Short mmCIF file of C-alpha atoms in Angstrom, two decimals:
data_model
loop_
_atom_site.label_atom_id
_atom_site.label_comp_id
_atom_site.label_asym_id
_atom_site.label_seq_id
_atom_site.Cartn_x
_atom_site.Cartn_y
_atom_site.Cartn_z
CA MET D 23 -13.58 -98.20 -103.99
CA SER D 24 -14.00 -99.18 -107.37
CA ASN D 25 -15.26 -103.08 -106.11
CA LEU D 26 -17.97 -101.29 -104.44
CA ALA D 27 -18.71 -99.11 -107.26
CA SER D 28 -19.55 -101.76 -109.42
CA LEU D 29 -21.46 -103.87 -106.78
CA PHE D 30 -23.32 -101.47 -105.93
CA ARG D 31 -23.50 -101.42 -110.35
CA THR D 32 -24.24 -104.65 -110.77
CA LYS D 33 -25.90 -105.44 -107.65
CA LEU D 34 -28.00 -102.64 -106.29
CA LEU D 35 -28.63 -100.14 -108.39
CA PRO D 36 -30.68 -103.38 -110.77
CA HIS D 37 -32.98 -103.49 -107.61
CA ILE D 38 -33.31 -99.93 -106.89
CA VAL D 39 -34.46 -99.32 -110.62
CA SER D 40 -37.03 -102.81 -110.60
CA GLY D 41 -38.89 -101.61 -106.96
CA PHE D 42 -38.71 -97.79 -108.10
CA GLY D 43 -40.35 -99.17 -111.80
CA ASP D 44 -42.59 -101.30 -109.01
CA MET D 45 -43.78 -98.29 -106.98
CA LYS D 46 -45.14 -96.38 -110.36
CA VAL D 47 -47.37 -99.56 -111.22
CA TRP D 48 -49.03 -99.69 -107.93
CA LEU D 49 -49.33 -96.24 -107.87
CA PHE D 50 -50.66 -96.36 -111.27
CA LYS D 51 -52.72 -98.98 -110.26
CA ASN D 52 -53.77 -97.31 -107.01
CA TYR D 53 -54.49 -94.10 -107.58
CA GLY D 54 -54.76 -93.06 -111.68
CA THR D 55 -57.84 -95.29 -111.90
CA ASP D 56 -59.34 -93.95 -108.90
CA PRO D 57 -58.83 -89.44 -107.46
CA GLY D 58 -61.56 -89.56 -105.14
CA LYS D 59 -59.52 -92.16 -103.69
CA MET D 60 -56.37 -90.51 -103.72
CA LEU D 61 -58.27 -86.98 -103.01
CA ILE D 62 -58.32 -88.89 -99.76
CA HIS D 63 -55.08 -90.24 -99.18
CA THR D 64 -53.57 -87.09 -100.13
CA GLY D 65 -55.66 -85.26 -97.74
CA VAL D 66 -55.23 -87.35 -94.40
CA ALA D 67 -51.56 -86.75 -95.61
CA GLY D 68 -52.05 -83.00 -95.52
CA TRP D 69 -53.80 -83.10 -92.23
CA ILE D 70 -50.70 -85.74 -90.65
CA LEU D 71 -48.04 -83.37 -92.29
CA SER D 72 -49.60 -79.96 -90.75
CA SER D 73 -50.05 -81.07 -87.60
CA ALA D 74 -46.57 -82.51 -87.10
CA ALA D 75 -45.55 -79.31 -88.26
CA GLN D 76 -47.78 -77.34 -85.92
CA ILE D 77 -46.70 -79.60 -83.36
CA ILE D 78 -42.89 -79.03 -83.50
CA ALA D 79 -43.26 -75.50 -83.99
CA ILE D 80 -44.80 -75.89 -80.44
CA MET D 81 -42.34 -77.36 -79.48
CA THR D 82 -39.79 -75.52 -80.74
CA ASN D 83 -40.32 -72.52 -79.49
CA ASP D 84 -38.38 -70.60 -77.02
CA LYS D 85 -41.35 -68.26 -76.05
CA VAL D 86 -43.28 -70.88 -75.12
CA SER D 87 -43.23 -72.10 -71.15
CA LYS D 88 -42.83 -75.86 -70.28
CA GLU D 89 -45.81 -75.66 -68.54
CA GLN D 90 -47.54 -73.49 -71.37
CA LYS D 91 -45.97 -76.59 -74.25
CA MET D 92 -47.54 -79.85 -71.65
CA PHE D 93 -51.11 -78.18 -72.62
CA MET D 94 -50.77 -77.48 -75.97
CA ILE D 95 -48.64 -80.27 -77.50
CA PRO D 96 -51.45 -82.76 -75.89
CA GLN D 97 -54.20 -80.22 -77.09
CA GLU D 98 -52.67 -79.85 -80.17
CA PHE D 99 -52.50 -83.38 -80.69
CA ALA D 100 -56.20 -84.36 -80.00
CA ASP D 101 -56.57 -81.41 -81.96
CA ALA D 102 -55.36 -83.21 -85.10
CA THR D 103 -57.16 -86.41 -84.32
CA VAL D 104 -60.78 -85.22 -84.44
CA ASN D 105 -59.50 -83.23 -86.88
CA ILE D 106 -58.81 -86.53 -89.75
CA ILE D 107 -61.26 -88.52 -88.23
CA SER D 108 -64.26 -86.19 -89.06
CA PHE D 109 -62.26 -85.93 -93.28
CA ILE D 110 -62.54 -89.52 -92.93
CA ALA D 111 -65.72 -90.35 -91.55
CA ILE D 112 -67.91 -88.30 -93.52
CA THR D 113 -65.74 -87.67 -96.70
CA GLN D 114 -65.16 -91.54 -96.37
CA SER D 115 -68.05 -92.36 -96.23
CA VAL D 116 -69.78 -89.67 -98.46
CA LYS D 117 -67.57 -91.06 -101.21
CA TYR D 118 -68.32 -94.87 -100.39
CA LEU D 119 -72.19 -93.81 -101.11
CA SER D 120 -71.85 -91.62 -104.08
CA SER D 121 -69.64 -94.88 -105.35
CA LYS D 122 -71.89 -97.72 -104.23
CA LEU D 123 -74.43 -95.64 -105.86
CA VAL D 124 -72.87 -95.64 -108.85
CA SER D 125 -72.17 -98.98 -109.16
CA CYS D 126 -75.26 -100.64 -108.02
CA GLY D 127 -76.99 -98.90 -110.26
CA LYS D 128 -79.15 -96.33 -108.74
CA LEU D 129 -78.00 -93.64 -110.34
CA LEU D 130 -76.06 -94.04 -113.93
CA PRO D 131 -76.00 -92.40 -117.57
CA LYS D 132 -79.13 -92.28 -119.47
CA LYS D 133 -77.27 -94.87 -122.04
CA VAL D 134 -75.40 -97.45 -119.47
CA PHE D 135 -78.78 -97.84 -118.00
CA ASP D 136 -80.89 -98.70 -121.43
CA PHE D 137 -77.86 -101.15 -122.02
CA LEU D 138 -78.16 -102.60 -118.64
CA LYS D 139 -81.95 -102.81 -119.57
CA ASN D 140 -81.99 -104.03 -123.24
CA GLU D 141 -78.90 -107.26 -121.29
CA GLY D 142 -81.88 -108.37 -119.04
CA TYR D 143 -80.41 -106.25 -115.85
CA GLY D 144 -83.41 -105.02 -115.58
CA LYS D 145 -84.78 -106.57 -111.90
CA ALA D 146 -81.52 -106.56 -110.43
CA ILE D 147 -80.11 -102.70 -111.14
CA GLY D 148 -80.35 -100.36 -107.53
CA LYS D 149 -80.00 -103.31 -105.24
CA PHE D 150 -76.90 -102.71 -102.82
CA SER D 151 -75.61 -106.51 -103.57
CA PHE D 152 -75.04 -106.26 -107.36
CA ASP D 153 -71.80 -104.51 -108.71
CA ILE D 154 -72.16 -103.67 -112.58
CA GLY D 155 -68.21 -102.84 -112.80
CA LYS D 156 -68.18 -106.42 -111.42
CA HIS D 157 -71.32 -108.02 -113.06
CA VAL D 158 -71.71 -107.34 -116.42
CA LYS D 159 -69.77 -107.29 -119.51
CA MET D 160 -69.94 -103.98 -121.00
CA PRO D 161 -69.08 -102.82 -125.12
CA LYS D 162 -66.12 -100.80 -125.17
CA ASP D 163 -67.84 -97.29 -125.44
CA ILE D 164 -70.93 -97.97 -122.46
CA LYS D 165 -67.60 -98.94 -120.27
CA ALA D 166 -65.35 -95.13 -121.08
CA ASN D 167 -69.06 -94.10 -120.49
CA TYR D 168 -69.64 -95.55 -117.20
CA ASN D 169 -66.20 -94.69 -115.69
CA ALA D 170 -65.93 -91.95 -116.56
CA PHE D 171 -69.10 -91.03 -114.47
CA LYS D 172 -68.58 -92.82 -111.87
CA ASP D 173 -64.99 -91.14 -112.13
CA GLY D 174 -66.99 -87.40 -112.06
CA ILE D 175 -69.56 -88.33 -109.32
CA ASP D 176 -66.48 -89.70 -107.28
CA VAL D 177 -64.55 -86.11 -107.37
CA ILE D 178 -67.83 -84.82 -106.16
CA ALA D 179 -68.99 -86.70 -103.53
CA THR D 180 -64.78 -86.84 -102.18
CA ILE D 181 -65.05 -82.59 -102.19
CA ALA D 182 -69.04 -82.48 -101.36
CA GLY D 183 -67.79 -84.60 -98.61
CA SER D 184 -64.53 -82.49 -97.33
CA VAL D 185 -66.03 -79.15 -97.61
CA VAL D 186 -68.83 -80.08 -94.92
CA SER D 187 -66.20 -82.06 -92.37
CA CYS D 188 -63.72 -79.57 -92.99
CA ASN D 189 -66.16 -76.50 -93.62
CA ILE D 190 -68.57 -77.24 -90.80
CA VAL D 191 -68.49 -80.43 -88.76
CA THR D 192 -64.61 -80.24 -87.23
CA PRO D 193 -64.39 -75.95 -86.76
CA ILE D 194 -67.81 -76.69 -84.79
CA LEU D 195 -66.03 -79.32 -82.44
CA ARG D 196 -63.02 -78.34 -82.53
CA ASN D 197 -64.49 -74.66 -80.88
CA LYS D 198 -66.94 -76.85 -78.17
CA TYR D 199 -62.91 -78.98 -77.21
CA ALA D 200 -60.59 -75.89 -77.04
CA SER D 201 -63.49 -73.91 -75.61
CA TYR D 202 -64.10 -76.98 -73.22
CA ARG D 203 -60.11 -77.17 -72.52
CA GLN D 204 -59.45 -73.60 -71.92
CA LYS D 205 -62.48 -73.76 -69.08
CA GLU D 206 -60.43 -77.30 -67.57
CA ASN D 207 -57.71 -74.92 -67.55
CA ILE D 208 -58.84 -72.10 -66.17
CA ALA D 209 -60.89 -74.15 -63.14
CA LYS D 210 -57.32 -76.23 -62.32
CA LEU D 211 -54.89 -72.56 -62.35
CA ASN D 212 -57.06 -71.12 -60.15
CA LYS D 213 -57.01 -74.25 -57.85
CA GLN D 214 -53.18 -73.74 -57.57
CA ASN D 215 -53.40 -69.43 -58.00
CA PRO D 216 -55.79 -67.45 -56.35
CA ASN D 217 -55.74 -64.23 -58.53
CA PRO D 218 -58.31 -65.44 -61.24
CA ASN D 219 -57.04 -62.08 -63.50
CA ASP D 220 -53.89 -63.69 -63.90
CA ASN D 221 -54.92 -66.37 -65.21
CA ILE D 222 -57.25 -65.82 -67.65
CA ARG D 223 -54.94 -64.32 -69.24
CA ARG D 224 -52.25 -66.46 -69.35
CA THR D 225 -54.76 -68.95 -70.60
CA SER D 226 -56.31 -66.89 -73.44
CA LEU D 227 -55.92 -67.23 -76.83
CA GLN D 228 -54.59 -63.82 -77.80
CA THR D 229 -51.52 -65.05 -75.51
CA PHE D 230 -51.81 -68.90 -77.52
CA MET D 231 -51.11 -66.07 -79.90
CA SER D 232 -47.99 -64.29 -79.07
CA ASN D 233 -46.43 -66.63 -78.66
CA GLY D 234 -46.33 -67.58 -82.33
CA SER D 235 -48.50 -70.89 -82.65
CA LEU D 236 -49.80 -70.58 -85.49
CA LYS D 237 -51.66 -73.20 -87.05
CA VAL D 238 -51.32 -73.65 -91.24
CA MET R 20 -51.48 -103.92 -80.87
CA ILE R 21 -53.09 -102.97 -84.33
CA SER R 22 -54.30 -106.01 -84.37
CA SER R 23 -56.52 -106.43 -80.90
CA ILE R 24 -57.98 -102.37 -82.57
CA LYS R 25 -58.61 -104.05 -85.49
CA PRO R 26 -62.01 -106.13 -84.98
CA TYR R 27 -62.83 -103.25 -83.26
CA THR R 28 -62.56 -101.11 -86.30
CA PHE R 29 -63.57 -103.58 -88.56
CA SER R 30 -66.77 -103.95 -86.90
CA ILE R 31 -67.72 -100.52 -86.69
CA LYS R 32 -67.18 -99.95 -89.94
CA SER R 33 -69.55 -103.25 -91.35
CA TYR R 34 -72.38 -100.88 -89.42
CA CYS R 35 -71.67 -97.90 -90.31
CA ARG R 36 -72.35 -99.59 -94.05
CA LYS R 37 -75.19 -101.23 -92.70
CA ILE R 38 -76.70 -98.01 -91.56
CA LEU R 39 -75.58 -96.55 -95.41
CA HIS R 40 -76.61 -99.70 -97.16
CA ARG R 41 -80.35 -99.14 -95.38
CA ALA R 42 -80.42 -95.65 -96.47
CA ALA R 43 -79.61 -96.25 -99.57
CA ASN R 44 -81.85 -99.42 -100.74
CA ARG R 45 -84.47 -95.75 -100.00
CA ILE R 46 -83.55 -93.51 -102.05
CA PRO R 47 -85.28 -94.24 -105.77
CA ASN R 48 -82.97 -95.49 -109.28
CA ALA R 49 -82.48 -92.40 -110.87
CA GLN R 50 -80.82 -91.82 -115.21
CA ILE R 51 -79.23 -88.70 -115.94
CA SER R 52 -80.06 -87.71 -119.95
CA ASN R 53 -78.73 -84.33 -120.11
CA GLN R 54 -76.09 -83.79 -121.98
CA THR R 55 -73.97 -80.72 -120.60
CA ALA R 56 -74.63 -82.63 -117.20
CA LEU R 57 -72.66 -85.39 -117.76
CA LYS R 58 -69.58 -84.20 -119.96
CA SER R 59 -69.76 -81.81 -116.66
CA ILE R 60 -69.42 -84.73 -114.76
CA LYS R 61 -66.94 -86.15 -116.82
CA TRP R 62 -64.96 -82.82 -117.02
CA ILE R 63 -64.56 -83.23 -113.35
CA GLY R 64 -63.96 -86.57 -113.26
CA GLU R 65 -61.36 -85.86 -115.57
CA HIS R 66 -59.72 -82.34 -114.42
CA VAL R 67 -60.31 -81.35 -110.87
CA SER R 68 -58.33 -82.59 -109.26
CA SER R 69 -55.65 -81.91 -105.57
CA PRO R 70 -55.55 -78.30 -106.94
CA GLN R 71 -58.29 -77.66 -107.53
CA ASN R 72 -60.05 -79.67 -104.67
CA ARG R 73 -57.97 -76.55 -101.76
CA LEU R 74 -58.94 -73.63 -103.69
CA ILE R 75 -63.16 -74.94 -103.26
CA LEU R 76 -62.22 -75.93 -99.86
CA GLY R 77 -60.30 -72.75 -99.11
CA ALA R 78 -63.01 -71.16 -100.18
CA SER R 79 -66.24 -72.42 -99.00
CA ALA R 80 -63.88 -72.46 -95.60
CA LEU R 81 -63.99 -68.78 -95.35
CA LEU R 82 -67.95 -68.49 -96.49
CA SER R 83 -68.28 -70.65 -93.17
CA GLN R 84 -65.46 -70.82 -90.88
CA PRO R 85 -64.63 -67.46 -89.76
CA PHE R 86 -69.30 -67.13 -88.93
CA ILE R 87 -68.66 -69.96 -86.56
CA ASP R 88 -65.86 -68.55 -84.01
CA LEU R 89 -67.19 -65.45 -84.60
CA ASN R 90 -70.98 -67.11 -83.30
CA ASN R 91 -68.62 -69.61 -80.88
CA LYS R 92 -70.31 -68.57 -77.40
CA ASN R 93 -68.16 -71.05 -75.31
CA VAL R 94 -65.55 -67.83 -75.52
CA ASP R 95 -65.38 -64.06 -75.02
CA LYS R 96 -65.52 -61.12 -77.95
CA GLU R 97 -61.95 -60.76 -77.94
CA THR R 98 -61.83 -64.84 -78.32
CA ARG R 99 -63.78 -64.63 -80.38
CA LYS R 100 -62.63 -62.29 -83.01
CA ASN R 101 -59.15 -63.06 -82.57
CA SER R 102 -60.56 -66.94 -83.29
CA ALA R 103 -62.47 -65.10 -86.40
CA ALA R 104 -59.04 -63.96 -87.28
CA ARG R 105 -56.48 -66.56 -87.30
CA THR R 106 -58.68 -68.09 -89.06
CA ILE R 107 -59.00 -65.73 -92.10
CA ALA R 108 -55.36 -65.44 -92.04
CA LYS R 109 -54.49 -68.95 -92.05
CA ILE R 110 -57.73 -70.07 -94.70
CA ILE R 111 -55.96 -67.21 -97.76
CA VAL R 112 -51.83 -68.03 -96.54
CA GLY R 113 -53.00 -72.51 -96.71
CA THR R 114 -55.29 -72.09 -99.61
CA ALA R 115 -52.55 -69.77 -101.50
CA THR R 116 -49.66 -71.44 -101.07
CA GLY R 117 -51.66 -75.47 -100.94
CA PHE R 118 -53.18 -74.11 -104.43
CA TYR R 119 -49.90 -73.85 -105.83
CA VAL R 120 -47.63 -76.00 -104.25
CA ARG R 121 -49.79 -78.40 -105.52
CA TYR R 122 -49.91 -76.87 -108.93
CA TYR R 123 -46.59 -76.71 -110.04
CA THR R 124 -45.88 -80.19 -108.44
CA ILE R 125 -48.22 -81.05 -110.92
CA LYS R 126 -46.76 -79.74 -113.80
CA ALA R 127 -43.10 -81.23 -112.94
CA VAL R 128 -44.38 -84.57 -111.95
CA GLU R 129 -46.58 -83.83 -115.78
CA ALA R 130 -42.53 -83.25 -117.62
CA MET R 131 -40.87 -85.82 -116.41
CA THR R 132 -43.57 -88.46 -117.70
CA LYS R 133 -43.15 -88.20 -121.10
CA ILE R 134 -44.57 -90.84 -123.47
CA PRO R 135 -41.78 -92.39 -125.05
CA ASN R 136 -41.18 -92.15 -128.46
CA ASN R 137 -38.66 -93.08 -131.56
CA ASN R 138 -39.87 -89.78 -133.34
CA ARG R 139 -38.22 -87.59 -129.94
CA ASN R 140 -35.40 -87.71 -128.30
CA LEU R 141 -36.10 -87.50 -124.72
CA LYS R 142 -34.01 -86.61 -121.64
CA TRP R 143 -33.62 -89.99 -118.84
CA TRP R 144 -35.66 -86.89 -116.72
CA GLU R 145 -38.61 -86.54 -119.13
CA THR R 146 -39.40 -90.46 -118.37
CA LEU R 147 -37.52 -90.64 -114.80
CA LEU R 148 -41.73 -91.24 -113.91
CA THR R 149 -43.55 -93.07 -116.60
CA PRO R 150 -44.36 -96.66 -116.01
CA ASP R 151 -43.26 -99.37 -117.89
CA ARG R 152 -45.62 -99.44 -120.94
CA SER R 153 -45.64 -103.65 -121.29
CA ARG R 154 -48.46 -103.47 -117.26
CA VAL R 155 -50.45 -100.39 -117.18
CA ALA R 156 -52.50 -99.24 -120.49
CA TYR R 157 -51.93 -95.12 -120.35
CA LYS R 158 -55.39 -93.91 -120.98
CA SER R 159 -55.06 -93.55 -117.71
CA LEU R 160 -51.61 -91.52 -117.57
CA LYS R 161 -53.52 -88.10 -116.87
CA LYS R 162 -54.74 -89.27 -113.64
CA TYR R 163 -51.82 -91.19 -112.95
CA LYS R 164 -50.03 -87.40 -113.61
CA LEU R 165 -52.33 -85.56 -110.96
CA ALA R 166 -51.74 -88.09 -108.91
CA VAL R 167 -48.15 -88.84 -108.05
CA GLY R 168 -48.01 -84.64 -108.12
CA SER R 169 -50.42 -84.52 -105.63
CA ILE R 170 -48.45 -87.17 -103.22
CA ALA R 171 -45.28 -85.70 -104.15
CA ALA R 172 -46.89 -81.96 -103.21
CA VAL R 173 -47.76 -83.25 -99.94
CA GLY R 174 -43.74 -83.91 -99.70
CA VAL R 175 -43.39 -81.09 -100.59
CA MET R 176 -45.77 -79.37 -97.51
CA LEU R 177 -43.31 -80.71 -95.26
CA PHE R 178 -41.19 -77.48 -95.50
CA THR R 179 -43.45 -75.36 -97.28
CA ASN R 180 -45.80 -74.83 -93.84
CA PHE R 181 -42.80 -74.52 -91.31
CA LEU R 182 -41.24 -71.86 -94.18
CA ILE R 183 -43.82 -70.49 -95.58
CA ASP R 184 -47.45 -70.99 -94.12
CA ALA R 185 -47.34 -70.77 -90.33
CA PRO R 186 -45.38 -66.64 -90.46
CA LEU R 187 -47.05 -65.56 -93.27
CA THR R 188 -50.19 -66.40 -91.64
CA LYS R 189 -48.90 -65.35 -88.40
CA ILE R 190 -48.77 -62.28 -90.01
CA LEU R 191 -51.75 -61.93 -91.49
CA THR R 192 -53.65 -62.98 -88.60
CA ASN R 193 -51.58 -59.86 -86.19
CA ALA R 194 -52.40 -57.44 -89.33
CA ILE R 195 -56.36 -58.28 -88.99
CA ILE R 196 -55.82 -58.07 -85.74
CA ASP R 197 -54.98 -54.64 -85.97
CA LYS R 198 -57.19 -53.60 -88.30
CA ILE R 199 -60.02 -54.41 -86.23
CA ASN R 200 -58.36 -53.01 -83.28
CA LYS R 201 -57.56 -49.50 -85.48
CA LYS R 202 -61.73 -49.33 -86.69
CA THR R 203 -62.87 -50.38 -82.59
CA ASN R 204 -60.38 -47.06 -81.18
CA LYS R 205 -62.01 -44.70 -83.93
CA LYS R 206 -65.99 -46.62 -83.34
CA THR R 207 -65.80 -46.56 -79.80
CA GLN R 208 -64.37 -42.66 -79.77
CA LYS R 209 -67.52 -42.15 -81.90
CA ASP R 210 -70.08 -43.92 -79.36
CA VAL R 211 -68.52 -41.83 -76.14
CA ILE R 212 -70.71 -40.27 -74.15
CA TYR R 213 -70.37 -36.64 -73.15
CA TYR R 214 -71.36 -36.07 -69.57
CA PRO R 215 -71.18 -32.21 -69.21
CA GLN R 216 -70.11 -31.48 -65.78
CA VAL R 217 -71.78 -29.62 -63.60
CA HIS R 218 -71.43 -28.96 -60.41
CA MET R 219 -74.18 -28.90 -57.90
CA SER R 220 -73.70 -24.95 -57.30
CA ASP R 221 -75.15 -24.06 -60.99
CA LEU R 222 -77.72 -26.43 -60.73
CA LEU R 223 -78.59 -24.62 -57.45
CA SER R 224 -78.46 -21.13 -59.25
CA HIS R 225 -80.26 -22.51 -61.96
CA ARG R 226 -77.23 -22.25 -64.44
CA THR R 227 -77.50 -24.07 -67.60
CA GLU R 228 -74.84 -25.98 -69.27
CA LYS R 229 -73.85 -22.04 -72.15
CA GLU R 230 -73.75 -20.74 -68.99
CA VAL R 231 -71.79 -23.00 -67.58
CA GLY R 232 -69.20 -22.84 -70.58
CA ASN R 233 -68.87 -26.94 -70.42
CA VAL R 234 -70.13 -27.89 -73.72
#
């Protein structure tokens, strides 16, 4: 037992400690300098986890019948896919575009713009191939000014993109998809059961909610 | 499988970027000289993180999503009403728990990311998440704390989604639906049209409603 403990202390522990240190540095370099990227990645992870929670909640709900589960689990999965794709596509595009507008010089603080003009970059400013961060060597204060501006624009763009995708595009797409699936399901049940009133009741949202499967 | 999908996703990405480049080339150059605007942009970049992002998303969601649900003409009136109630409950509960979980996780990460100082004795956990000073520049430490806190919050939400969000959303949805139903019932009771029971014999004998006694 003591051998095992000493083996852990001498062999395994240094690896764990150095791995943990590397992970902190990786997080610092990846997200510490790009808050917009962190917002997108944590947003996507949040969507995935909340959808997974929904699917598990349906799977473990005893009040939901097997047939209903067969419909509701793929529906929830498709719903999550629509959410995540629209979130990534819109938020990432808005963030990329705004970030590019700043890095190529189309949108800049006047102080940085004047510096670039004085340094002879006048013709390059605004061209998409131009990247201020890569191509220009800036003094400390100008660089700090540029970086602070770029981070702020990144965050504003990420928030604007997520508001458009999560609060406008996704609910419209989700409603369209859900009503399409509802109609399809009713038609399917109508074929199996000639009494249409029973079928509508079975697939209505009220029944769905009373089963306790709620979106988080 | 991933390698077979990669060329397609890459071509979609490059195609999207080409469109974005074309659109962006038409945008004229702009410089911001207003100091208040520049200070606000800088402040947002430094201070607005995932908790504030969640609050903004929640507030704007309350202004848009219930109306989108109420105007969904593809479903019946009852479903529209229930769906809007569920959306409101989901937004309120999700935003409240999302904000507090992120806020307190970031606070916890801040407490564990202290800079080692010769003048102060720090406990082992106070520097647990502090990155190696020789490998990174500490000027971005604040953003690092926000990032690590937000990532840790995602892990915490794995539990709160089940333990807090789901049951609270269900309770609040039912409460909203009950309130709407009560209001609708009251309104329908008020709006009931009174039809006097006048028999054919009364009509034939030209007796009024008052005389019949049905008013």
